[in-house]
Coordinates of C-alpha atoms in Angstrom, one line a residue:
Chain Q
E1 CA 156.5 -130.7 46.7
S2 CA 154.7 -127.5 47.5
H3 CA 156.1 -125.0 50.1
T4 CA 154.8 -121.9 51.7
Q5 CA 156.8 -118.8 52.0
Y6 CA 156.1 -116.1 54.4
E7 CA 157.6 -112.5 53.8
R8 CA 157.2 -109.1 55.2
V9 CA 155.6 -106.3 53.2
G10 CA 158.5 -104.3 51.6
A11 CA 161.0 -107.2 51.7
D12 CA 163.1 -108.2 48.7
V13 CA 162.4 -111.8 47.9
T14 CA 164.5 -114.3 46.1
M15 CA 163.2 -117.6 45.1
K16 CA 165.6 -120.5 43.9
C17 CA 164.1 -123.0 41.5
G18 CA 164.6 -125.9 43.6
S19 CA 168.0 -127.7 42.8
M20 CA 168.4 -126.1 39.5
D21 CA 171.8 -124.4 38.7
W22 CA 171.7 -120.7 38.5
D23 CA 172.4 -120.7 34.9
A24 CA 169.6 -123.2 34.0
A25 CA 167.0 -122.2 31.7
V26 CA 163.8 -121.8 33.4
T27 CA 160.2 -120.2 33.2
W28 CA 158.6 -118.8 36.4
T29 CA 154.9 -118.5 36.6
A30 CA 152.7 -116.5 39.2
N31 CA 149.3 -117.9 39.6
G32 CA 149.6 -119.5 36.3
T33 CA 150.8 -116.4 34.5
D34 CA 154.4 -116.2 32.8
I35 CA 156.7 -113.9 34.7
D36 CA 158.6 -111.6 32.8
E37 CA 162.4 -112.5 32.3
S38 CA 163.3 -108.9 33.7
H39 CA 162.4 -110.2 37.3
L40 CA 164.9 -113.1 36.8
N41 CA 168.5 -113.4 37.8
G42 CA 169.8 -116.5 36.1
S43 CA 167.2 -119.0 37.4
Y44 CA 166.3 -117.2 40.5
L45 CA 163.2 -115.1 40.6
I46 CA 163.7 -111.6 42.4
L47 CA 160.8 -109.8 43.8
K48 CA 161.7 -106.4 45.1
N49 CA 159.8 -104.3 47.8
V50 CA 157.0 -106.9 48.0
D51 CA 153.4 -105.9 48.8
L52 CA 150.3 -107.8 49.4
S53 CA 149.5 -108.2 45.7
H54 CA 152.7 -110.4 45.2
S55 CA 150.9 -113.1 47.3
G56 CA 150.1 -116.4 45.4
Q57 CA 151.5 -119.4 43.8
Y58 CA 154.8 -119.2 42.1
S59 CA 155.9 -122.2 40.0
C60 CA 159.2 -122.8 38.3
Y61 CA 159.5 -125.1 35.1
E62 CA 162.6 -126.4 33.4
G63 CA 163.1 -124.6 30.1
S64 CA 162.9 -127.1 27.5
S65 CA 161.0 -130.1 29.3
W66 CA 158.5 -127.9 31.0
H67 CA 158.8 -130.1 34.1
L68 CA 157.6 -128.4 37.4
K69 CA 160.9 -128.1 39.3
Y70 CA 159.6 -125.9 42.3
Q71 CA 156.5 -124.5 43.6
T72 CA 155.7 -122.2 46.6
N73 CA 152.8 -120.3 48.0
L74 CA 154.2 -116.8 48.7
R75 CA 152.2 -115.0 51.6
V76 CA 153.1 -111.4 52.1
G77 CA 152.1 -109.8 55.3
T78 CA 153.3 -108.4 58.6
P79 CA 154.3 -109.5 61.9
P80 CA 151.6 -108.9 64.6
K81 CA 151.2 -105.5 66.4
E82 CA 150.3 -105.5 69.9
P83 CA 147.0 -107.4 70.2
V84 CA 144.0 -105.7 72.0
L85 CA 142.7 -107.6 75.0
M86 CA 139.6 -107.1 77.0
C87 CA 138.4 -109.2 80.0
R88 CA 134.9 -108.8 81.5
S89 CA 132.5 -110.5 83.8
N90 CA 129.0 -110.2 82.4
N91 CA 127.8 -113.3 84.3
Y92 CA 129.0 -112.4 88.0
P93 CA 129.8 -114.2 90.2
K94 CA 130.2 -117.2 87.9
G95 CA 133.4 -116.0 86.0
F96 CA 134.7 -113.8 83.3
Y97 CA 135.7 -113.9 79.7
C98 CA 138.5 -112.4 78.0
S99 CA 138.4 -111.5 74.1
W100 CA 141.0 -110.2 71.9
H101 CA 141.8 -109.0 68.4
L102 CA 144.6 -107.6 66.3
P103 CA 144.6 -103.9 65.4
T104 CA 145.6 -104.4 61.8
P105 CA 145.5 -107.5 60.1
T106 CA 148.6 -109.5 59.3
Y107 CA 147.4 -111.4 56.0
M108 CA 148.8 -114.6 57.5
P109 CA 147.8 -117.2 60.1
N110 CA 148.1 -116.0 63.6
S111 CA 148.1 -118.2 66.8
F112 CA 147.0 -117.0 70.2
N113 CA 148.2 -118.1 73.6
I114 CA 146.4 -116.8 76.6
S115 CA 147.6 -117.2 80.4
V116 CA 145.7 -116.2 83.5
I117 CA 147.4 -116.0 86.8
H118 CA 145.7 -115.4 90.1
G119 CA 148.3 -114.5 92.6
T120 CA 150.5 -117.5 92.1
K121 CA 148.0 -119.8 90.8
D122 CA 147.8 -120.5 87.0
M123 CA 144.4 -120.6 85.9
V124 CA 143.0 -122.3 82.6
C125 CA 141.0 -120.1 80.2
E126 CA 138.8 -122.3 78.2
K127 CA 138.5 -121.3 74.6
D128 CA 135.1 -120.6 73.2
A129 CA 134.3 -122.6 70.0
V130 CA 132.4 -119.3 68.9
P131 CA 133.8 -116.8 68.7
K132 CA 137.3 -118.1 68.3
N133 CA 139.1 -115.1 69.9
R134 CA 137.6 -115.7 73.1
C135 CA 138.1 -117.8 76.3
H136 CA 136.3 -118.0 79.7
I137 CA 137.4 -118.7 83.0
R138 CA 135.3 -119.7 86.1
Y139 CA 135.8 -117.8 89.4
L140 CA 137.3 -120.3 92.1
Q141 CA 137.5 -117.6 94.7
L142 CA 135.1 -114.7 95.3
F143 CA 135.8 -111.3 97.1
S144 CA 139.4 -111.6 96.6
T145 CA 141.9 -108.6 96.8
V146 CA 144.4 -110.5 94.7
K147 CA 144.7 -109.2 91.3
Y148 CA 144.4 -111.3 88.0
K149 CA 147.1 -111.0 85.4
V150 CA 146.1 -111.9 81.9
T151 CA 148.7 -112.2 79.3
L152 CA 148.0 -113.0 75.6
T153 CA 150.8 -113.7 73.1
V154 CA 150.1 -113.6 69.4
T155 CA 152.5 -115.4 67.0
N156 CA 152.8 -115.7 63.3
P157 CA 155.5 -116.8 60.9
L158 CA 157.2 -113.1 61.0
G159 CA 157.1 -112.7 64.6
K160 CA 155.2 -112.4 67.8
N161 CA 153.8 -109.8 70.2
F162 CA 151.9 -109.7 73.5
T163 CA 149.9 -107.6 75.9
T164 CA 149.1 -108.0 79.6
L165 CA 146.1 -107.1 81.6
T166 CA 146.1 -106.8 85.3
F167 CA 142.6 -106.2 87.2
D168 CA 140.9 -107.2 90.3
E169 CA 137.7 -109.2 90.5
F170 CA 135.1 -106.3 91.0
A171 CA 136.8 -103.9 88.4
I172 CA 135.7 -106.1 85.4
V173 CA 132.1 -106.6 86.3
K174 CA 130.0 -105.1 83.5
P175 CA 126.5 -106.7 82.9
D176 CA 125.1 -106.8 79.3
P177 CA 122.4 -104.3 78.5
P178 CA 118.8 -104.8 79.8
E179 CA 116.6 -106.9 77.5
S180 CA 113.2 -106.6 76.1
V181 CA 112.8 -102.8 76.7
V182 CA 109.2 -101.7 76.1
A183 CA 107.8 -98.2 76.1
K184 CA 103.9 -97.5 76.0
P185 CA 101.7 -94.5 76.3
V186 CA 99.5 -94.2 79.3
P187 CA 95.9 -93.9 78.3
N188 CA 94.4 -90.5 79.0
N189 CA 97.8 -89.1 80.3
P190 CA 99.4 -87.0 77.6
R191 CA 102.8 -86.5 79.6
R192 CA 103.6 -89.9 80.6
L193 CA 105.2 -93.0 79.0
E194 CA 105.4 -96.5 80.8
V195 CA 108.9 -98.2 80.3
S196 CA 109.6 -101.8 81.2
W197 CA 112.7 -103.9 80.8
Q198 CA 114.1 -107.3 81.8
N199 CA 117.3 -108.3 83.5
P200 CA 120.0 -109.4 80.9
S201 CA 119.7 -113.2 80.6
S202 CA 123.4 -113.7 80.9
W203 CA 123.1 -112.2 84.5
P204 CA 122.7 -115.6 86.4
D205 CA 121.4 -114.6 89.9
P206 CA 119.7 -111.2 89.9
E207 CA 118.1 -112.2 93.3
S208 CA 121.3 -112.6 95.2
F209 CA 123.3 -110.0 92.9
P210 CA 120.6 -107.4 92.0
L211 CA 121.1 -105.0 89.3
K212 CA 120.3 -101.2 89.5
F213 CA 119.2 -99.3 86.5
F214 CA 119.8 -96.1 84.6
L215 CA 117.2 -94.8 82.3
R216 CA 117.7 -92.1 79.6
Y217 CA 115.0 -90.4 77.6
R218 CA 114.6 -87.4 75.1
P219 CA 112.3 -86.3 72.6
L220 CA 113.6 -87.0 69.0
I221 CA 113.5 -83.1 68.3
L222 CA 116.0 -82.4 71.2
D223 CA 119.7 -83.6 71.8
Q224 CA 119.6 -83.3 75.6
W225 CA 118.8 -86.7 77.6
Q226 CA 116.9 -86.8 80.9
H227 CA 118.3 -89.4 83.3
V228 CA 116.7 -91.5 86.1
E229 CA 118.7 -93.8 88.2
L230 CA 116.7 -96.7 89.7
S231 CA 117.9 -98.7 92.4
D232 CA 115.3 -101.5 92.3
G233 CA 112.4 -102.8 89.9
T234 CA 112.3 -103.2 86.1
S235 CA 110.0 -100.5 85.3
H236 CA 109.5 -96.6 85.5
T237 CA 106.8 -94.2 84.5
I238 CA 108.2 -91.1 82.8
T239 CA 105.9 -88.2 83.8
D240 CA 107.2 -85.1 82.3
A241 CA 107.3 -86.0 78.6
Y242 CA 106.2 -83.5 76.2
A243 CA 102.9 -84.1 74.8
G244 CA 102.6 -85.3 71.3
K245 CA 106.4 -85.8 70.9
E246 CA 108.0 -88.9 69.8
Y247 CA 110.7 -90.0 72.4
I248 CA 113.6 -92.3 72.4
I249 CA 114.4 -94.3 75.4
Q250 CA 117.3 -96.5 76.6
V251 CA 118.2 -98.4 79.8
A252 CA 121.6 -99.5 81.2
A253 CA 122.3 -101.8 84.1
K254 CA 125.1 -102.2 86.8
D255 CA 125.7 -104.6 89.6
N256 CA 124.1 -102.8 92.8
D257 CA 127.6 -102.9 94.5
I258 CA 130.4 -103.4 92.2
G259 CA 131.7 -102.9 88.6
T260 CA 130.6 -100.7 85.9
W261 CA 127.8 -99.7 83.7
S262 CA 126.5 -101.9 80.9
D263 CA 126.2 -100.6 77.4
W264 CA 123.0 -98.8 76.6
S265 CA 120.1 -101.1 75.6
V266 CA 118.5 -101.1 72.1
A267 CA 116.7 -97.8 71.9
V268 CA 112.8 -97.9 71.7
H269 CA 110.7 -95.1 70.6
A270 CA 107.3 -94.1 71.9
T271 CA 104.9 -91.1 71.8
P272 CA 102.6 -90.2 74.9
W273 CA 98.9 -90.5 74.5
T274 CA 97.1 -87.8 72.7
E275 CA 93.4 -86.8 72.6
E276 CA 91.5 -87.5 69.4
P277 CA 90.9 -84.2 67.6
K278 CA 87.3 -82.8 68.2
H279 CA 85.1 -81.6 65.3
L280 CA 84.8 -77.7 65.3
T281 CA 81.6 -75.9 65.4
T282 CA 82.2 -72.4 64.4
E283 CA 81.1 -70.5 61.3
A284 CA 84.5 -70.4 60.0
Q285 CA 84.7 -74.0 60.2
I286 CA 81.6 -74.8 58.4
T287 CA 82.7 -72.2 55.5
E288 CA 86.0 -73.8 55.5
T289 CA 84.8 -77.5 55.0
T290 CA 82.2 -76.3 52.2
S291 CA 85.0 -74.6 50.1
A292 CA 86.7 -76.4 47.4
S293 CA 89.8 -76.7 49.4
T294 CA 90.8 -80.1 50.6
S295 CA 92.7 -79.0 53.5
S296 CA 91.6 -80.2 57.0
F297 CA 91.8 -78.4 60.2
M298 CA 93.1 -80.5 63.1
A299 CA 93.1 -78.9 66.5
P300 CA 96.4 -79.3 68.6
P301 CA 95.8 -82.1 71.0
T302 CA 96.2 -80.1 74.2
T303 CA 93.9 -77.2 73.2
K304 CA 90.2 -77.2 72.7
I305 CA 88.6 -74.9 70.4
C306 CA 85.1 -74.8 72.2
D307 CA 83.8 -75.5 75.5
K308 CA 80.2 -75.9 75.8
G309 CA 80.1 -73.3 78.6
A310 CA 81.8 -70.7 76.2
M311 CA 79.1 -70.8 73.5
V312 CA 77.3 -67.6 72.7
G313 CA 74.0 -67.3 70.8
S314 CA 71.9 -70.4 69.8
G315 CA 70.9 -72.5 67.0
A316 CA 72.8 -72.3 63.6
M317 CA 74.5 -69.2 64.6
A318 CA 75.8 -70.5 67.9
V319 CA 79.4 -69.8 68.1
C320 CA 82.0 -69.9 71.0
W321 CA 83.4 -66.4 72.1
T322 CA 87.1 -67.3 71.3
A323 CA 86.1 -68.4 67.9
G324 CA 84.0 -65.3 67.5
L325 CA 86.8 -63.1 68.3
V326 CA 89.1 -64.8 65.8
V327 CA 86.4 -64.4 63.1
A328 CA 85.9 -60.8 64.2
A329 CA 89.6 -60.2 63.9
Y330 CA 89.7 -61.8 60.4
S331 CA 87.0 -59.9 59.2
V332 CA 88.5 -56.6 60.3
L333 CA 91.6 -57.4 58.0
F334 CA 89.4 -57.7 54.9
I335 CA 87.2 -54.7 55.4
Chain X
M1 CA 116.2 -132.1 111.5
A2 CA 115.3 -128.7 110.3
A3 CA 112.7 -126.8 112.3
A4 CA 110.4 -124.5 110.8
E5 CA 110.9 -120.7 111.5
S6 CA 108.1 -118.9 113.3
P7 CA 106.6 -116.1 111.1
S8 CA 107.6 -113.4 113.8
A9 CA 111.4 -114.8 113.7
A10 CA 111.3 -114.7 109.9
L11 CA 110.2 -111.0 109.8
R12 CA 112.7 -110.2 112.4
R13 CA 115.5 -111.9 110.4
R14 CA 114.6 -110.2 107.1
D15 CA 114.5 -106.8 109.0
L16 CA 117.9 -107.4 110.6
C17 CA 119.2 -108.6 107.2
S18 CA 117.9 -105.5 105.6
R19 CA 119.3 -103.1 108.1
G20 CA 122.6 -105.1 108.1
I21 CA 122.7 -104.6 104.2
R22 CA 122.4 -100.8 104.5
L23 CA 125.0 -100.8 107.3
A24 CA 127.4 -102.8 105.2
G25 CA 126.7 -100.6 102.2
K26 CA 127.4 -97.3 104.0
M27 CA 130.4 -99.0 105.7
R28 CA 131.8 -99.8 102.4
A29 CA 131.4 -96.4 101.0
D30 CA 133.2 -94.9 104.0
V31 CA 135.9 -97.5 104.0
V32 CA 136.7 -96.9 100.4
D33 CA 136.9 -93.1 101.0
L34 CA 139.0 -93.8 104.1
L35 CA 141.3 -96.0 102.0
D36 CA 141.9 -93.5 99.3
A37 CA 142.8 -90.7 102.0
Y38 CA 145.0 -93.1 103.9
V39 CA 147.1 -94.2 100.7
E40 CA 147.4 -90.6 99.8
Q41 CA 148.4 -89.3 103.1
Q42 CA 150.7 -92.1 103.8
G43 CA 152.4 -91.9 100.5
L44 CA 151.7 -95.5 99.4
D45 CA 150.9 -96.8 95.9
A46 CA 147.1 -97.4 95.7
S47 CA 147.6 -100.0 92.8
A48 CA 150.3 -102.0 94.4
S49 CA 149.5 -105.6 95.4
V50 CA 149.6 -105.9 99.1
A51 CA 150.6 -109.2 100.4
A52 CA 148.4 -111.1 102.9
V53 CA 149.1 -109.6 106.4
E54 CA 149.2 -111.9 109.4
G55 CA 146.1 -111.2 111.3
V56 CA 144.0 -109.5 108.7
P57 CA 140.9 -111.5 107.8
L58 CA 140.8 -112.4 104.2
A59 CA 137.6 -111.9 102.4
A60 CA 138.4 -114.4 99.5
V61 CA 136.4 -117.5 99.8
E62 CA 136.0 -120.6 97.8
R63 CA 132.6 -122.1 97.2
W64 CA 130.9 -119.1 98.6
D65 CA 127.5 -120.2 97.2
E66 CA 127.6 -123.4 99.0
Q67 CA 128.1 -121.8 102.5
T68 CA 125.3 -122.3 105.0
G69 CA 123.9 -119.4 106.7
T70 CA 125.6 -120.2 109.9
Q71 CA 128.7 -120.3 108.4
R72 CA 128.2 -116.9 106.8
L73 CA 127.3 -115.5 110.1
L74 CA 130.2 -117.0 112.1
E75 CA 132.8 -116.0 109.4
N76 CA 131.5 -112.6 109.2
L77 CA 131.4 -112.1 112.9
A78 CA 135.1 -113.3 113.3
A79 CA 136.3 -111.0 110.6
Y80 CA 134.5 -108.0 111.9
R81 CA 135.8 -108.7 115.5
A82 CA 139.3 -108.9 114.0
F83 CA 138.8 -105.6 112.3
R84 CA 137.7 -103.8 115.4
A85 CA 140.9 -104.7 117.1
L86 CA 143.0 -104.0 114.0
L87 CA 141.4 -100.7 113.5
A88 CA 141.8 -99.9 117.2
Q89 CA 145.3 -100.5 117.0
M90 CA 145.7 -98.4 113.7
L91 CA 144.0 -95.5 115.6
E92 CA 146.5 -95.8 118.4
E93 CA 149.4 -96.0 116.1
Q94 CA 148.2 -92.9 114.3
R95 CA 148.0 -90.8 117.3
E96 CA 151.4 -91.8 118.3
Q97 CA 153.0 -91.1 114.9
L98 CA 151.4 -88.0 114.1
G99 CA 149.6 -86.3 117.1
E100 CA 147.2 -83.7 115.8
A101 CA 148.9 -83.5 112.2
D102 CA 146.5 -85.8 110.8
A103 CA 143.3 -85.5 112.8
G104 CA 141.1 -85.8 109.8
L105 CA 142.3 -89.3 109.0
G106 CA 142.1 -90.2 112.9
R107 CA 138.4 -89.0 112.9
A108 CA 137.7 -91.1 109.8
L109 CA 139.3 -94.1 111.4
A110 CA 137.4 -93.8 114.4
A111 CA 134.1 -93.4 112.5
V112 CA 134.8 -96.8 110.6
L113 CA 135.8 -98.4 113.8
L114 CA 132.3 -97.4 115.3
Q115 CA 130.6 -98.8 112.0
V116 CA 132.6 -102.0 112.4
S117 CA 131.8 -102.5 115.9
A118 CA 128.0 -101.7 115.2
F119 CA 127.9 -104.3 112.5
A120 CA 129.6 -106.9 114.8
Y121 CA 126.9 -106.5 117.1
H122 CA 124.3 -106.6 114.4
L123 CA 125.8 -109.9 113.4
E124 CA 125.6 -111.3 117.1
E125 CA 121.8 -110.2 116.9
L126 CA 121.3 -112.3 113.9
L127 CA 123.1 -115.2 115.6
R128 CA 121.0 -114.9 118.8
L129 CA 117.8 -114.9 116.5
E130 CA 119.0 -118.2 115.1
S131 CA 119.5 -119.5 118.9
R132 CA 123.2 -120.0 118.2
G133 CA 125.7 -119.3 120.9
I134 CA 127.8 -116.3 120.2
P135 CA 131.4 -117.5 120.2
G136 CA 133.6 -115.9 122.7
E137 CA 136.1 -113.4 121.6
E138 CA 139.8 -114.5 121.2
G139 CA 141.8 -112.9 124.2
D140 CA 138.9 -113.1 126.6
E141 CA 140.3 -116.1 128.4
E142 CA 143.0 -115.4 130.9
E143 CA 146.0 -117.6 130.5
E144 CA 149.1 -117.8 132.9
D145 CA 151.6 -118.1 129.9
G146 CA 149.9 -116.2 127.1
P147 CA 151.5 -116.1 123.5
P148 CA 154.2 -113.3 123.4
P149 CA 153.4 -110.1 121.8
P150 CA 153.9 -109.8 118.2
P151 CA 157.1 -107.8 117.4
R152 CA 156.5 -104.1 116.9
L153 CA 156.3 -103.2 113.2
S154 CA 158.4 -100.5 111.7
L155 CA 156.5 -97.4 110.5
F156 CA 156.4 -98.4 106.9
E157 CA 155.2 -102.0 107.8
Q158 CA 152.5 -100.1 109.9
K159 CA 151.5 -98.3 107.0
L160 CA 151.4 -101.3 104.6
R161 CA 149.5 -103.2 107.2
G162 CA 146.9 -100.5 107.4
Q163 CA 146.5 -100.5 103.7
A164 CA 145.9 -104.1 103.9
V165 CA 143.5 -103.8 106.8
L166 CA 141.3 -101.2 105.0
R167 CA 141.4 -103.0 101.5
E168 CA 140.3 -106.3 103.0
L169 CA 137.5 -104.5 105.1
A170 CA 136.1 -103.0 101.9
Q171 CA 136.0 -106.4 100.3
W172 CA 134.3 -107.7 103.5
A173 CA 131.8 -105.2 103.2
V174 CA 130.8 -106.2 99.8
R175 CA 130.8 -110.0 100.8
S176 CA 128.7 -108.9 103.9
V177 CA 125.8 -107.5 101.6
R178 CA 126.0 -110.6 99.6
D179 CA 126.0 -112.8 102.6
L180 CA 123.0 -111.1 104.3
R181 CA 121.1 -111.1 101.0
Q182 CA 121.4 -114.9 101.1
L183 CA 120.4 -115.0 104.5
A184 CA 117.3 -112.8 103.8
K185 CA 116.0 -115.4 101.3
P186 CA 113.4 -117.7 102.7
S187 CA 114.1 -121.4 102.2
P188 CA 111.5 -122.9 99.9
A189 CA 111.4 -126.1 102.1
T190 CA 111.2 -124.8 105.7
G191 CA 110.6 -121.1 105.3
A192 CA 113.8 -120.6 107.2
A193 CA 116.9 -119.0 105.7
P194 CA 119.1 -121.1 103.6
G195 CA 121.3 -123.1 105.8
L196 CA 120.3 -121.4 109.0
A197 CA 118.0 -124.2 110.2
E198 CA 120.7 -126.8 110.0
S199 CA 122.4 -127.9 113.2
P200 CA 126.1 -127.0 113.5

């Protein structure tokens, strides 16, 4: 007959070989490996100051016959610390869910029991199949000022612990982040980005319980965010983007009237529209392109090298006056 | 049998609902600020659960989504009429207790009372639009042997009741916004607001 034995980390453990006398000749094994006699006191196995590595299957055999006399599965662990409990309504006004976890592992099986009281009324929190550490509860009343009290008790073979949360209906309302965030450049607008998103699919009735949104954006090269709060609609046009710079954009949601902001959505990246680089027509450009160098010159998107109206001269020697100044200055350097 | 709503009535209803939503939103913000000030100045515990107080209309409701439009309007109207009387009483008690010492709180109470009165009137307008009779207010009818006046509360009981009044009023303001949004929705079948075209 096999047993399971639970012991605390740091404890001293004494294992008896079943009904064998203290002075019987026995052999102990741990996970199939013989244990040195120095750990024996008579037929008792003594394990001092056990740690997690001591967990395993221990077997005791009668000395001469090698009959198995006793077997136990030793599990070394800890009693549960105060669990971490969180309750939230991401599907208001349908209901809310509570989820929990232990701050540190116990290395042994734990069972959780949750109770929910609304005023004097006990409510049932239906456990979710997945994930296991979560349950949900349907609101029976709305707009109540009476607080909910949720108590979570965790028990394992070494002890128990609990935590309690008290909150009102509005305080725990927190939608999921907006979904399907898309950011696109606006053609012919080097400083605009069009952002659109959708209500989180978990929010059951956005028409009756509309969400408002918070949009934040910044160029990748800067740390400071710009923020915009939007009371309706699921799109916004950024009009002050730096030309040519890649942006990172996120959106958060909140019920229009109650609760707290969602986490930020998945970040999206976009770069405003930029003009295609124009071909240059100055003599310097022609010289450069006919040299052995393979470097290419790309005009910055927001600047033009030559406007037609700024051309001086004619035919093959036509240059724009700004480029002419550059050439002249360059020439002076090499005289 | 539900009668179809005329386009002008539908527009008027949506307009009234939109304005009502804005009124209720502003009222809620002011009530929340007033509640914070009231709790602090009266030396109360903001996080304490205040038991339901007789005469204070509770915003809590079951099966809220199943209510008809008429039910919503009537329940809202009854609540705000009650709050109007309760706030007037609070104002009177405030003046008796503190005189000029707490004029700021008195002014804030008076401002909220004004908003509550305005919102009650707004609800009456909505009910008139639905050709519903406006229910009479309690206490309008004269009776020879009326109910005895409630016993006078102690100062502490008055403060607790005041906290309960403001807390429930803040909840009602949120509920009213939600109710008006429901009312503003056109009914897919008749074009009327959901539940409003039903006979009482």
